[in-house]
Amino acid sequence: MVKAELMKKKMIIHLGFPKTGTSYLQKNIFTRLDGVNYLGRWDNSYSNGALGLKNFVSFLLFMPEDAFLNRLPQMEEVLLNNQLHLEKNGNGITNILLSDEALIFRTIDPFGIRWHGKFSGCIDRLLRRLKIFADYSGFDLKLILTLRHQADLIHSLYCERYYVYRKMSDIDTFSKYLSTVLNSKFYDYGISNFQYDLLINKIRGFFQKENLLILKYEHMKNDPLQFYKKLVEFTGCHTDVRELLPKVEKNIENRRKIDHNKKIANLGFHIPKIFENLNSSIVAFLYKVGLIKSNTVWEYRLKNGLWFHKPKIITMTKEQRRMINDTFEKSNRILSQDYKEFLDYVNE
């Protein structure tokens, strides 16, 4: 039964995609939106006050089917009774904003099935569960989906997950990874969600068109005013978009990016903070005396860098990029009919 006291409350969930500026949005934008209670997450971690979000996401993704319906009251409780919500709710802020790219990531990482089972990554199940929860709790549920050109997104995702994939012999190179995800059974329930037109249609099968906001990652960099204007209007906030722009213009570039088709792989190695500081001091000294060049300083200062060993660079060839473009050309053409701003995905 729908709870009357919650009928007018909004819940806005940013699903991802990962590698579409999600960390920046979480740390620097969502926390600055007036009129919504942002419950996390922040970059790769959950604060103590946002542990309710972590539990909520776990319910959605991994709760066995026969137990899910029985856990609906508990799912609602972990959100409404967490520290952050109680603090802001006391100030009259009742609308909730969540952001966790793990939601959509589990549907596009076919290799996750080796640990979580085939159906944990099913987008249909995720959407159905979100709909069930919204109907139960009485929230007006709205979804935000940030998209990025598939070639850049797939390449960036592989580099981000390289610390895991490098241990799997069948996908320990980007070439093997592409061959596996584009030409195998994994495609049907993993990488197929990069067919953005079909993904959007699936979402619309559960939620009204006006309850879905589609944002383009490339606009965050090239047209931030329009990007954040759409975000603010959709969330119903009163934030002045111009207040968001200075930070965006200064920090939006991903420091891992080298050029169009090259990325620094995540080696999954983190050195203690004291050594990070020592490393930075030594690098600064070497730069000052001219032993390293200014355009390579940031490479040596990466938090997961291996001291003075250059990080592994993973390149996407023109042929690989063309193969990805060809795979999703039809999907992007259909997408651009409804969303004209994505026409360049077809004409690249």
XYZ file of C-alpha atoms in Angstrom, residues 71-286:
216
model
C 12.912 -6.476 2.777
C 11.105 -3.418 1.365
C 10.469 -1.891 4.827
C 14.139 -2.378 5.699
C 15.237 -0.778 2.402
C 13.149 2.280 3.191
C 14.459 2.413 6.733
C 18.150 2.419 5.771
C 17.529 5.503 3.641
C 15.204 7.528 5.844
C 16.933 6.766 9.141
C 20.529 7.340 8.086
C 22.466 10.185 9.671
C 22.610 12.498 6.656
C 18.895 12.330 5.939
C 17.914 12.933 9.552
C 20.172 16.001 9.731
C 18.826 17.620 6.560
C 15.267 16.469 7.118
C 15.348 18.528 10.298
C 15.896 21.576 8.109
C 12.853 20.773 5.997
C 14.700 19.060 3.122
C 12.806 15.871 2.336
C 13.641 15.160 -1.318
C 16.403 12.585 -1.700
C 19.207 12.388 -4.273
C 21.291 9.224 -4.605
C 24.224 8.538 -6.903
C 25.982 5.214 -7.280
C 27.406 4.028 -10.588
C 27.564 0.511 -9.151
C 23.889 0.218 -10.078
C 24.466 0.459 -13.816
C 28.004 -0.951 -13.694
C 26.737 -4.343 -12.558
C 24.688 -4.472 -15.762
C 27.603 -3.704 -18.115
C 30.382 -5.766 -16.537
C 29.704 -9.264 -17.880
C 32.691 -10.632 -16.009
C 31.061 -9.774 -12.699
C 28.893 -12.856 -13.158
C 31.855 -14.963 -12.112
C 31.302 -13.733 -8.570
C 27.697 -12.597 -8.359
C 25.757 -14.872 -10.700
C 24.302 -14.162 -14.108
C 21.130 -12.420 -12.996
C 22.746 -9.936 -10.616
C 23.674 -7.898 -13.681
C 20.227 -7.835 -15.290
C 19.062 -4.284 -16.052
C 15.447 -5.447 -16.276
C 15.571 -6.801 -12.740
C 17.152 -3.610 -11.427
C 14.480 -1.420 -13.037
C 11.680 -3.681 -11.853
C 12.969 -3.563 -8.290
C 13.279 0.214 -8.385
C 9.686 0.430 -9.578
C 8.480 -1.919 -6.838
C 10.297 0.111 -4.186
C 8.917 3.416 -5.505
C 5.364 2.073 -5.507
C 5.766 0.682 -1.995
C 7.319 3.793 -0.447
C 5.249 6.364 -2.313
C 8.256 8.244 -3.653
C 8.023 10.010 -6.998
C 11.096 8.306 -8.456
C 13.177 10.091 -11.086
C 16.279 8.697 -12.808
C 19.379 10.384 -14.227
C 21.459 8.607 -16.871
C 24.773 10.061 -18.082
C 25.986 8.723 -21.431
C 29.373 8.831 -23.155
C 30.528 7.778 -26.603
C 30.774 3.997 -26.415
C 34.346 3.706 -27.691
C 35.687 6.147 -25.106
C 33.557 4.666 -22.336
C 34.511 1.035 -23.000
C 38.196 1.926 -23.245
C 38.092 3.984 -20.055
C 36.181 1.272 -18.198
C 38.745 -1.341 -19.158
C 41.576 0.840 -17.882
C 39.700 1.457 -14.636
C 39.113 -2.270 -14.128
C 42.512 -3.351 -15.432
C 43.745 -4.230 -11.936
C 41.073 -6.980 -11.995
C 41.051 -7.933 -15.670
C 44.827 -8.324 -15.921
C 44.482 -11.412 -13.700
C 42.107 -13.104 -16.184
C 43.993 -14.665 -19.070
C 41.120 -14.332 -21.544
C 40.794 -10.555 -21.064
C 44.228 -9.446 -19.838
C 44.643 -7.184 -22.880
C 42.246 -4.638 -24.345
C 42.207 -6.559 -27.622
C 41.104 -9.772 -25.872
C 38.527 -7.847 -23.864
C 36.910 -6.352 -26.971
C 36.848 -9.691 -28.738
C 35.166 -11.296 -25.744
C 32.520 -8.698 -25.006
C 31.559 -7.931 -28.612
C 31.575 -11.443 -30.033
C 30.409 -13.793 -27.319
C 27.477 -14.833 -25.168
C 28.451 -12.118 -22.673
C 27.076 -9.526 -25.108
C 23.464 -10.501 -24.461
C 23.374 -9.392 -20.832
C 26.466 -7.249 -20.379
C 27.821 -4.956 -23.019
C 24.450 -4.849 -24.822
C 23.381 -2.098 -22.428
C 25.683 0.184 -24.414
C 22.934 0.113 -27.023
C 21.621 3.303 -25.553
C 18.363 3.418 -27.502
C 17.347 -0.011 -26.196
C 18.449 0.826 -22.658
C 16.351 3.997 -22.641
C 13.359 2.081 -23.983
C 13.725 -0.422 -21.139
C 13.733 2.395 -18.595
C 10.654 3.954 -20.194
C 8.932 0.608 -19.887
C 8.975 1.109 -16.116
C 8.977 4.903 -15.729
C 7.399 7.862 -17.504
C 9.511 9.748 -20.053
C 9.413 12.920 -17.962
C 10.920 10.992 -15.028
C 14.130 10.270 -16.949
C 16.920 12.772 -17.607
C 19.526 11.896 -20.244
C 22.784 13.836 -19.932
C 25.746 13.779 -22.292
C 29.183 13.480 -20.694
C 30.851 15.420 -23.499
C 28.581 18.396 -22.707
C 29.938 18.494 -19.163
C 33.265 19.487 -20.663
C 32.229 21.374 -23.799
C 28.914 22.965 -22.830
C 28.767 22.907 -19.013
C 26.186 25.701 -18.799
C 23.550 23.644 -20.622
C 24.597 20.427 -18.860
C 24.071 21.856 -15.384
C 21.013 23.855 -16.393
C 19.287 20.593 -17.363
C 20.394 18.958 -14.113
C 19.169 21.805 -11.905
C 15.810 22.041 -13.690
C 15.231 18.281 -13.495
C 16.002 18.082 -9.779
C 13.821 21.092 -9.017
C 16.656 22.846 -7.218
C 17.103 26.586 -6.838
C 20.870 26.570 -7.295
C 22.291 29.259 -9.579
C 23.906 27.291 -12.404
C 26.602 29.942 -12.784
C 27.868 29.102 -9.299
C 28.721 25.601 -10.507
C 30.696 26.643 -13.580
C 34.040 27.862 -12.120
C 34.758 24.508 -10.467
C 33.681 22.654 -13.591
C 35.945 24.632 -15.889
C 38.922 24.231 -13.582
C 38.677 20.568 -12.594
C 36.605 18.663 -15.136
C 39.511 17.289 -17.173
C 40.337 13.736 -16.181
C 44.009 13.745 -15.197
C 44.343 10.110 -16.212
C 43.632 11.027 -19.822
C 46.684 11.345 -22.076
C 45.103 11.705 -25.500
C 42.069 10.545 -27.440
C 42.901 6.833 -27.571
C 45.317 6.340 -24.663
C 44.636 5.896 -20.965
C 46.655 5.137 -17.858
C 45.619 1.761 -16.477
C 44.546 1.361 -12.871
C 47.170 -0.958 -11.399
C 45.319 -1.241 -8.121
C 48.351 -0.351 -6.015
C 48.051 2.306 -3.319
C 50.993 3.546 -1.294
C 50.556 4.844 2.279
C 49.844 8.568 2.674
C 53.239 9.297 4.207
C 54.936 7.846 1.129
C 52.593 9.748 -1.182
C 53.719 12.997 0.436
C 57.365 11.970 0.267
C 56.904 10.965 -3.355
C 55.396 14.373 -4.209
C 58.252 16.199 -2.487
C 60.874 14.224 -4.372
C 59.053 14.750 -7.668
C 58.866 18.497 -7.011
C 62.615 18.560 -6.344
C 63.415 16.581 -9.509
